[in-house]
PDB file of C-alpha atoms and ligand atoms in Angstrom:
ATOM      1  CA  UNK A 128      26.229 -29.759  20.888  1.00 39.00           C
ATOM      2  CA  UNK A 129      23.313 -27.902  22.489  1.00 42.00           C
ATOM      3  CA  UNK A 130      20.652 -29.995  24.141  1.00 44.00           C
ATOM      4  CA  UNK A 131      17.094 -28.759  23.768  1.00 43.00           C
ATOM      5  CA  UNK A 132      17.527 -27.333  27.268  1.00 44.00           C
ATOM      6  CA  UNK A 133      20.546 -25.322  26.180  1.00 46.00           C
ATOM      7  CA  UNK A 134      18.771 -24.183  23.037  1.00 44.00           C
ATOM      8  CA  UNK A 135      15.936 -22.883  25.169  1.00 44.00           C
ATOM      9  CA  UNK A 136      18.412 -21.109  27.407  1.00 46.00           C
ATOM     10  CA  UNK A 137      20.049 -19.622  24.342  1.00 44.00           C
ATOM     11  CA  UNK A 138      16.781 -18.362  22.905  1.00 41.00           C
ATOM     12  CA  UNK A 139      15.801 -16.868  26.267  1.00 43.00           C
ATOM     13  CA  UNK A 140      19.159 -15.187  26.450  1.00 46.00           C
ATOM     14  CA  UNK A 141      18.894 -13.732  22.968  1.00 44.00           C
ATOM     15  CA  UNK A 142      15.500 -12.242  23.742  1.00 42.00           C
ATOM     16  CA  UNK A 143      16.865 -10.732  26.970  1.00 42.00           C
ATOM     17  CA  UNK A 144      19.783  -9.361  24.953  1.00 42.00           C
ATOM     18  CA  UNK A 145      17.343  -7.752  22.567  1.00 39.00           C
ATOM     19  CA  UNK A 146      15.658  -6.093  25.548  1.00 38.00           C
ATOM     20  CA  UNK A 147      18.990  -4.644  26.720  1.00 40.00           C
ATOM     21  CA  UNK A 148      19.891  -3.463  23.243  1.00 36.00           C
ATOM     22  CA  UNK A 149      16.531  -1.737  22.912  1.00 33.00           C
ATOM     23  CA  UNK A 150      17.586   0.514  25.811  1.00 35.00           C
ATOM     24  CA  UNK A 151      20.521   1.896  23.870  1.00 34.00           C
ATOM     25  CA  UNK A 152      19.893   5.354  22.570  1.00 31.00           C
ATOM     26  CA  UNK A 153      17.707   6.180  25.545  1.00 30.00           C
ATOM     27  CA  UNK A 154      20.679   7.520  27.498  1.00 30.00           C
ATOM     28  CA  UNK A 155      20.532   4.569  29.885  1.00 32.00           C
ATOM     29  CA  UNK A 156      23.912   2.905  30.182  1.00 35.00           C
ATOM     30  CA  UNK A 157      23.819  -0.813  29.637  1.00 36.00           C
ATOM     31  CA  UNK A 158      27.206  -1.307  31.298  1.00 41.00           C
ATOM     32  CA  UNK A 159      25.703  -3.286  34.122  1.00 47.00           C
ATOM     33  CA  UNK A 160      22.279  -3.648  32.562  1.00 40.00           C
ATOM     34  CA  UNK A 161      21.457  -0.043  33.329  1.00 37.00           C
ATOM     35  CA  UNK A 162      22.551  -0.056  36.942  1.00 42.00           C
ATOM     36  CA  UNK A 163      24.948   2.846  36.690  1.00 46.00           C
ATOM     37  CA  UNK A 164      23.785   5.670  38.916  1.00 44.00           C
ATOM     38  CA  UNK A 165      24.405   9.369  38.609  1.00 41.00           C
ATOM     39  CA  UNK A 166      25.030  11.154  41.845  1.00 41.00           C
ATOM     40  CA  UNK A 167      26.354  14.716  41.933  1.00 40.00           C
ATOM     41  CA  UNK A 168      28.181  14.171  38.643  1.00 41.00           C
ATOM     42  CA  UNK A 169      30.090  11.258  40.150  1.00 42.00           C
ATOM     43  CA  UNK A 170      29.004   7.932  38.744  1.00 48.00           C
ATOM     44  CA  UNK A 171      29.042   4.721  40.696  1.00 58.00           C
ATOM     45  CA  UNK A 172      28.869   1.240  39.332  1.00 72.00           C
ATOM     46  CA  UNK A 173      26.503  -0.989  41.155  1.00 88.00           C
ATOM     47  CA  UNK A 174      26.510  -4.746  40.801  1.00 95.00           C
ATOM     48  CA  UNK A 175      23.670  -6.814  42.165  1.00 96.00           C
ATOM     49  CA  UNK A 176      23.609 -10.413  43.345  1.00 98.00           C
ATOM     50  CA  UNK A 177      21.974 -11.886  40.248  1.00 97.00           C
ATOM     51  CA  UNK A 178      23.435 -12.540  36.808  1.00 97.00           C
ATOM     52  CA  UNK A 179      22.489  -9.952  34.200  1.00 97.00           C
ATOM     53  CA  UNK A 180      21.844 -11.152  30.633  1.00 96.00           C
ATOM     54  CA  UNK A 181      24.884 -11.397  28.396  1.00 96.00           C
ATOM     55  CA  UNK A 182      24.957  -8.237  26.258  1.00 96.00           C
ATOM     56  CA  UNK A 183      25.545 -10.381  23.116  1.00 98.00           C
ATOM     57  CA  UNK A 184      24.887 -13.889  21.842  1.00 98.00           C
ATOM     58  CA  UNK A 185      27.190 -16.790  22.713  1.00 98.00           C
ATOM     59  CA  UNK A 186      28.574 -16.927  19.168  1.00 98.00           C
ATOM     60  CA  UNK A 187      29.286 -13.206  18.901  1.00 98.00           C
ATOM     61  CA  UNK A 188      32.866 -13.337  20.179  1.00 98.00           C
ATOM     62  CA  UNK A 189      33.875 -16.072  17.722  1.00 98.00           C
ATOM     63  CA  UNK A 190      36.525 -16.918  16.732  1.00 98.00           C
ATOM     64  CA  UNK A 191      38.313 -15.412  19.760  1.00 98.00           C
ATOM     65  CA  UNK A 192      36.006 -17.048  22.296  1.00 98.00           C
ATOM     66  CA  UNK A 193      34.145 -20.072  20.949  1.00 98.00           C
ATOM     67  CA  UNK A 194      30.410 -20.514  21.389  1.00 98.00           C
ATOM     68  CA  UNK A 195      30.601 -23.564  23.622  1.00 98.00           C
ATOM     69  CA  UNK A 196      33.071 -21.924  26.011  1.00 98.00           C
ATOM     70  CA  UNK A 197      30.852 -18.854  26.214  1.00 98.00           C
ATOM     71  CA  UNK A 198      27.754 -20.962  26.941  1.00 98.00           C
ATOM     72  CA  UNK A 199      29.423 -23.131  29.607  1.00 98.00           C
ATOM     73  CA  UNK A 200      31.261 -20.182  31.147  1.00 98.00           C
ATOM     74  CA  UNK A 201      28.122 -18.060  31.513  1.00 98.00           C
ATOM     75  CA  UNK A 202      25.507 -20.732  32.255  1.00 98.00           C
ATOM     76  CA  UNK A 203      27.524 -23.036  34.486  1.00 98.00           C
ATOM     77  CA  UNK A 204      30.618 -21.388  35.969  1.00 98.00           C
ATOM     78  CA  UNK A 205      29.314 -17.843  36.398  1.00 98.00           C
ATOM     79  CA  UNK A 206      25.796 -19.022  37.258  1.00 98.00           C
ATOM     80  CA  UNK A 207      27.244 -21.139  40.067  1.00 98.00           C
ATOM     81  CA  UNK A 208      29.158 -18.177  41.522  1.00 98.00           C
ATOM     82  CA  UNK A 209      25.968 -16.103  41.570  1.00 98.00           C
ATOM     83  CA  UNK A 210      23.958 -18.901  43.179  1.00 98.00           C
ATOM     84  CA  UNK A 211      26.593 -19.642  45.822  1.00 98.00           C
ATOM     85  CA  UNK A 212      27.048 -15.929  46.509  1.00 98.00           C
ATOM     86  CA  UNK A 213      23.345 -15.542  47.327  1.00 98.00           C
ATOM     87  CA  UNK A 214      23.511 -18.657  49.450  1.00 98.00           C
ATOM     88  CA  UNK A 215      26.457 -17.281  51.463  1.00 98.00           C
ATOM     89  CA  UNK A 216      24.976 -13.772  51.635  1.00 98.00           C
ATOM     90  CA  UNK A 217      21.719 -15.135  53.028  1.00 98.00           C
ATOM     91  CA  UNK A 218      23.522 -17.280  55.604  1.00 98.00           C
ATOM     92  CA  UNK A 219      25.730 -14.356  56.691  1.00 98.00           C
ATOM     93  CA  UNK A 220      23.042 -11.707  56.870  1.00 98.00           C
ATOM     94  CA  UNK A 221      24.249  -9.566  53.968  1.00 98.00           C
ATOM     95  CA  UNK A 222      21.750  -6.990  52.690  1.00 96.00           C
ATOM     96  CA  UNK A 223      21.418  -7.970  49.034  1.00 97.00           C
ATOM     97  CA  UNK A 224      19.842  -4.623  48.181  1.00 95.00           C
ATOM     98  CA  UNK A 225      23.220  -2.958  48.765  1.00 94.00           C
ATOM     99  CA  UNK A 226      25.728  -2.909  45.884  1.00 95.00           C
ATOM    100  CA  UNK A 227      28.024  -5.926  45.880  1.00 97.00           C
ATOM    101  CA  UNK A 228      30.989  -3.530  45.672  1.00 96.00           C
ATOM    102  CA  UNK A 229      30.354  -2.437  49.258  1.00 95.00           C
ATOM    103  CA  UNK A 230      30.440  -6.010  50.534  1.00 97.00           C
ATOM    104  CA  UNK A 231      33.656  -6.779  48.647  1.00 98.00           C
ATOM    105  CA  UNK A 232      35.292  -3.739  50.267  1.00 97.00           C
ATOM    106  CA  UNK A 233      34.899  -5.393  53.688  1.00 98.00           C
ATOM    107  CA  UNK A 234      35.060  -8.998  52.533  1.00 98.00           C
ATOM    108  CA  UNK A 235      37.526  -9.945  55.278  1.00 98.00           C
ATOM    109  CA  UNK A 236      34.553  -9.886  57.677  1.00 98.00           C
ATOM    110  CA  UNK A 237      32.878 -12.729  55.805  1.00 98.00           C
ATOM    111  CA  UNK A 238      33.483 -16.374  54.918  1.00 98.00           C
ATOM    112  CA  UNK A 239      35.782 -17.784  52.248  1.00 98.00           C
ATOM    113  CA  UNK A 240      32.625 -18.907  50.430  1.00 98.00           C
ATOM    114  CA  UNK A 241      31.392 -15.329  50.220  1.00 98.00           C
ATOM    115  CA  UNK A 242      34.809 -14.038  49.165  1.00 98.00           C
ATOM    116  CA  UNK A 243      35.238 -16.626  46.392  1.00 98.00           C
ATOM    117  CA  UNK A 244      31.705 -16.447  45.034  1.00 98.00           C
ATOM    118  CA  UNK A 245      31.257 -12.704  45.546  1.00 98.00           C
ATOM    119  CA  UNK A 246      34.478 -12.121  43.619  1.00 98.00           C
ATOM    120  CA  UNK A 247      33.482 -14.756  41.077  1.00 98.00           C
ATOM    121  CA  UNK A 248      30.135 -13.089  40.417  1.00 98.00           C
ATOM    122  CA  UNK A 249      31.498  -9.526  40.277  1.00 98.00           C
ATOM    123  CA  UNK A 250      34.484 -10.445  38.094  1.00 98.00           C
ATOM    124  CA  UNK A 251      32.370 -12.242  35.517  1.00 98.00           C
ATOM    125  CA  UNK A 252      29.746  -9.486  35.326  1.00 98.00           C
ATOM    126  CA  UNK A 253      32.582  -7.035  34.634  1.00 98.00           C
ATOM    127  CA  UNK A 254      34.202  -9.426  32.159  1.00 98.00           C
ATOM    128  CA  UNK A 255      31.069  -9.939  30.013  1.00 98.00           C
ATOM    129  CA  UNK A 256      30.575  -6.179  29.790  1.00 96.00           C
ATOM    130  CA  UNK A 257      34.235  -5.567  28.914  1.00 97.00           C
ATOM    131  CA  UNK A 258      33.818  -7.370  25.605  1.00 98.00           C
ATOM    132  CA  UNK A 259      31.618  -6.943  22.540  1.00 98.00           C
ATOM    133  CA  UNK A 260      31.245  -8.303  19.045  1.00 98.00           C
ATOM    134  CA  UNK A 261      34.198  -7.104  16.974  1.00 98.00           C
ATOM    135  CA  UNK A 262      35.538  -5.026  19.896  1.00 98.00           C
ATOM    136  CA  UNK A 263      35.031  -1.282  20.347  1.00 97.00           C
ATOM    137  CA  UNK A 264      37.985   0.989  19.701  1.00 96.00           C
ATOM    138  CA  UNK A 265      39.719   3.198  22.204  1.00 97.00           C
ATOM    139  CA  UNK A 266      38.713   6.696  21.186  1.00 97.00           C
ATOM    140  CA  UNK A 267      40.635   9.931  21.732  1.00 97.00           C
ATOM    141  CA  UNK A 268      39.884  11.472  25.091  1.00 97.00           C
ATOM    142  CA  UNK A 269      41.052  11.816  28.674  1.00 97.00           C
ATOM    143  CA  UNK A 270      41.174   8.085  29.322  1.00 98.00           C
ATOM    144  CA  UNK A 271      43.286   7.316  26.251  1.00 98.00           C
ATOM    145  CA  UNK A 272      45.539  10.278  27.077  1.00 98.00           C
ATOM    146  CA  UNK A 273      46.027   9.009  30.619  1.00 98.00           C
ATOM    147  CA  UNK A 274      46.817   5.513  29.375  1.00 98.00           C
ATOM    148  CA  UNK A 275      49.458   6.850  26.984  1.00 98.00           C
ATOM    149  CA  UNK A 276      50.850   9.222  29.600  1.00 98.00           C
ATOM    150  CA  UNK A 277      51.353   6.437  32.121  1.00 98.00           C
ATOM    151  CA  UNK A 278      52.366   3.515  29.909  1.00 98.00           C
ATOM    152  CA  UNK A 279      54.009   5.279  26.944  1.00 98.00           C
ATOM    153  CA  UNK A 280      51.629   3.957  24.282  1.00 98.00           C
ATOM    154  CA  UNK A 281      48.527   1.800  23.969  1.00 97.00           C
ATOM    155  CA  UNK A 282      50.758  -0.991  22.612  1.00 97.00           C
ATOM    156  CA  UNK A 283      53.046  -0.755  25.652  1.00 98.00           C
ATOM    157  CA  UNK A 284      49.996  -0.904  27.918  1.00 98.00           C
ATOM    158  CA  UNK A 285      48.676  -4.001  26.147  1.00 98.00           C
ATOM    159  CA  UNK A 286      52.061  -5.660  26.388  1.00 98.00           C
ATOM    160  CA  UNK A 287      52.338  -5.046  30.144  1.00 98.00           C
ATOM    161  CA  UNK A 288      48.758  -6.156  30.774  1.00 98.00           C
ATOM    162  CA  UNK A 289      49.332  -9.297  28.680  1.00 98.00           C
ATOM    163  CA  UNK A 290      52.436 -10.082  30.749  1.00 98.00           C
ATOM    164  CA  UNK A 291      50.411  -9.783  33.965  1.00 98.00           C
ATOM    165  CA  UNK A 292      47.872 -12.240  32.508  1.00 98.00           C
ATOM    166  CA  UNK A 293      50.526 -14.673  31.273  1.00 98.00           C
ATOM    167  CA  UNK A 294      52.478 -14.586  34.518  1.00 98.00           C
ATOM    168  CA  UNK A 295      49.554 -15.171  36.888  1.00 97.00           C
ATOM    169  CA  UNK A 296      50.421 -18.657  38.145  1.00 95.00           C
ATOM    170  CA  UNK A 297      47.409 -20.969  38.187  1.00 97.00           C
ATOM    171  CA  UNK A 298      43.904 -19.495  38.240  1.00 98.00           C
ATOM    172  CA  UNK A 299      43.183 -15.801  38.526  1.00 98.00           C
ATOM    173  CA  UNK A 300      42.672 -12.484  36.799  1.00 98.00           C
ATOM    174  CA  UNK A 301      44.703  -9.692  35.201  1.00 98.00           C
ATOM    175  CA  UNK A 302      43.475  -6.164  35.865  1.00 98.00           C
ATOM    176  CA  UNK A 303      43.607  -2.609  34.724  1.00 98.00           C
ATOM    177  CA  UNK A 304      42.361  -0.606  37.678  1.00 98.00           C
ATOM    178  CA  UNK A 305      42.323   2.947  38.965  1.00 97.00           C
ATOM    179  CA  UNK A 306      43.927   3.517  42.363  1.00 97.00           C
ATOM    180  CA  UNK A 307      42.620   6.008  44.924  1.00 94.00           C
ATOM    181  CA  UNK A 308      44.411   8.860  43.123  1.00 96.00           C
ATOM    182  CA  UNK A 309      42.785   7.826  39.813  1.00 95.00           C
ATOM    183  CA  UNK A 310      46.144   6.604  38.535  1.00 98.00           C
ATOM    184  CA  UNK A 311      45.967   3.637  36.184  1.00 98.00           C
ATOM    185  CA  UNK A 312      47.551   0.416  37.426  1.00 98.00           C
ATOM    186  CA  UNK A 313      48.115  -3.060  36.058  1.00 98.00           C
ATOM    187  CA  UNK A 314      48.103  -6.071  38.351  1.00 98.00           C
ATOM    188  CA  UNK A 315      46.772  -9.538  38.897  1.00 98.00           C
ATOM    189  CA  UNK A 316      44.952 -11.448  41.626  1.00 98.00           C
ATOM    190  CA  UNK A 317      44.674 -15.160  42.418  1.00 98.00           C
ATOM    191  CA  UNK A 318      41.442 -17.188  42.289  1.00 98.00           C
ATOM    192  CA  UNK A 319      38.394 -14.842  42.246  1.00 98.00           C
ATOM    193  CA  UNK A 320      39.936 -12.009  44.260  1.00 98.00           C
ATOM    194  CA  UNK A 321      39.864  -8.486  42.825  1.00 98.00           C
ATOM    195  CA  UNK A 322      41.162  -4.974  43.612  1.00 98.00           C
ATOM    196  CA  UNK A 323      37.929  -3.992  45.400  1.00 98.00           C
ATOM    197  CA  UNK A 324      38.648  -6.426  48.211  1.00 98.00           C
ATOM    198  CA  UNK A 325      40.188  -5.283  51.462  1.00 98.00           C
ATOM    199  CA  UNK A 326      42.268  -8.483  51.528  1.00 98.00           C
ATOM    200  CA  UNK A 327      43.778  -7.817  48.079  1.00 98.00           C
ATOM    201  CA  UNK A 328      47.438  -6.813  47.609  1.00 97.00           C
ATOM    202  CA  UNK A 329      46.343  -4.444  44.840  1.00 98.00           C
ATOM    203  CA  UNK A 330      43.545  -1.995  45.598  1.00 98.00           C
ATOM    204  CA  UNK A 331      41.358   0.240  43.482  1.00 97.00           C
ATOM    205  CA  UNK A 332      38.464   0.282  41.043  1.00 97.00           C
ATOM    206  CA  UNK A 333      38.581  -2.435  38.373  1.00 98.00           C
ATOM    207  CA  UNK A 334      38.304  -1.032  34.846  1.00 98.00           C
ATOM    208  CA  UNK A 335      39.177  -4.070  32.749  1.00 98.00           C
ATOM    209  CA  UNK A 336      39.615  -7.672  33.848  1.00 98.00           C
ATOM    210  CA  UNK A 337      40.800 -10.759  32.003  1.00 98.00           C
ATOM    211  CA  UNK A 338      39.820 -14.202  33.234  1.00 98.00           C
ATOM    212  CA  UNK A 339      42.821 -16.542  32.971  1.00 98.00           C
ATOM    213  CA  UNK A 340      41.211 -19.535  34.632  1.00 98.00           C
ATOM    214  CA  UNK A 341      41.587 -22.542  32.306  1.00 97.00           C
ATOM    215  CA  UNK A 342      37.773 -22.793  32.035  1.00 98.00           C
ATOM    216  CA  UNK A 343      37.858 -19.465  30.161  1.00 98.00           C
ATOM    217  CA  UNK A 344      39.957 -20.787  27.276  1.00 98.00           C
ATOM    218  CA  UNK A 345      40.873 -24.456  27.527  1.00 98.00           C
ATOM    219  CA  UNK A 346      38.325 -25.901  25.024  1.00 98.00           C
ATOM    220  CA  UNK A 347      39.776 -23.812  22.220  1.00 98.00           C
ATOM    221  CA  UNK A 348      43.320 -22.986  23.298  1.00 98.00           C
ATOM    222  CA  UNK A 349      44.228 -25.866  25.650  1.00 97.00           C
ATOM    223  CA  UNK A 350      47.558 -24.954  27.296  1.00 97.00           C
ATOM    224  CA  UNK A 351      48.185 -21.940  25.032  1.00 98.00           C
ATOM    225  CA  UNK A 352      47.127 -19.170  27.380  1.00 98.00           C
ATOM    226  CA  UNK A 353      49.286 -16.663  25.494  1.00 98.00           C
ATOM    227  CA  UNK A 354      47.276 -17.224  22.290  1.00 98.00           C
ATOM    228  CA  UNK A 355      44.007 -16.638  24.157  1.00 98.00           C
ATOM    229  CA  UNK A 356      45.375 -13.399  25.602  1.00 98.00           C
ATOM    230  CA  UNK A 357      46.692 -12.193  22.227  1.00 98.00           C
ATOM    231  CA  UNK A 358      43.308 -12.859  20.567  1.00 98.00           C
ATOM    232  CA  UNK A 359      41.269 -11.343  23.387  1.00 98.00           C
ATOM    233  CA  UNK A 360      42.294  -7.768  22.557  1.00 98.00           C
ATOM    234  CA  UNK A 361      40.182  -8.037  19.383  1.00 98.00           C
ATOM    235  CA  UNK A 362      36.961  -8.237  21.412  1.00 98.00           C
ATOM    236  CA  UNK A 363      37.706  -5.709  24.168  1.00 98.00           C
ATOM    237  CA  UNK A 364      34.954  -3.113  24.502  1.00 98.00           C
ATOM    238  CA  UNK A 365      37.074  -0.015  25.124  1.00 98.00           C
ATOM    239  CA  UNK A 366      34.000   2.148  25.252  1.00 96.00           C
ATOM    240  CA  UNK A 367      32.848   0.396  28.422  1.00 96.00           C
ATOM    241  CA  UNK A 368      36.345   0.581  29.943  1.00 97.00           C
ATOM    242  CA  UNK A 369      36.507   4.312  29.274  1.00 97.00           C
ATOM    243  CA  UNK A 370      33.062   4.869  30.783  1.00 94.00           C
ATOM    244  CA  UNK A 371      34.125   3.044  33.910  1.00 95.00           C
ATOM    245  CA  UNK A 372      37.279   5.174  34.174  1.00 96.00           C
ATOM    246  CA  UNK A 373      35.283   8.384  33.751  1.00 93.00           C
ATOM    247  CA  UNK A 374      32.967   7.200  36.523  1.00 90.00           C
ATOM    248  CA  UNK A 375      35.724   6.607  39.106  1.00 90.00           C
TER     249      UNK A 375
HETATM  250 MN1  MN3 B 476      35.602 -17.617  34.640  1.00 89.68          MN
END
């Protein structure tokens, strides 16, 4: 399958991954490649306008997400969103030193190109960092307690989230997000919209997102979106979701 070009890309990616991993244990969060900031005990997540390296190798989420899907998804689909986002941002005078989150909060002021590609870039950066090899369990703590308090049980939460993902007609995303009162919410958005956007029906801070565009699963699952969703829970990185919740 991989051309020599893709093999080179893969090797480059693995070495970048090793660089990210080497940061662990230093106290630097690798959630968004170390871009989490601490400010008066409140932590903000800051996404830039460039792709960060995948925090694992393409094959690491097998068999849930196959290697070829991971490669094409990251190197072609997500790379195109990032490229087109920078293109739109440049044309529309956006300060690319500011966090992307700020731009998405006022995205109605900008073009459809910026909305689609800004959402596309943000959503995928969040998505890659919401998964890890073998998954990471949801540990006891305030986040797990809140989840159980609001949804009844972790199983009930997963069932409701899975329904939101299954029922999103066409392309889009399912979300767990925190609203302005730090209450947990489940919802979905069409296309590359997300709860950060001022034009979105659901609003808040995304904690966990699931890509249900066909490009995310079609090579392996074809029309069986439900099977993709059921398998996906095995690779969810709950540690990163909890950290994001604690930072809201
Ligand atoms: Mn995608």
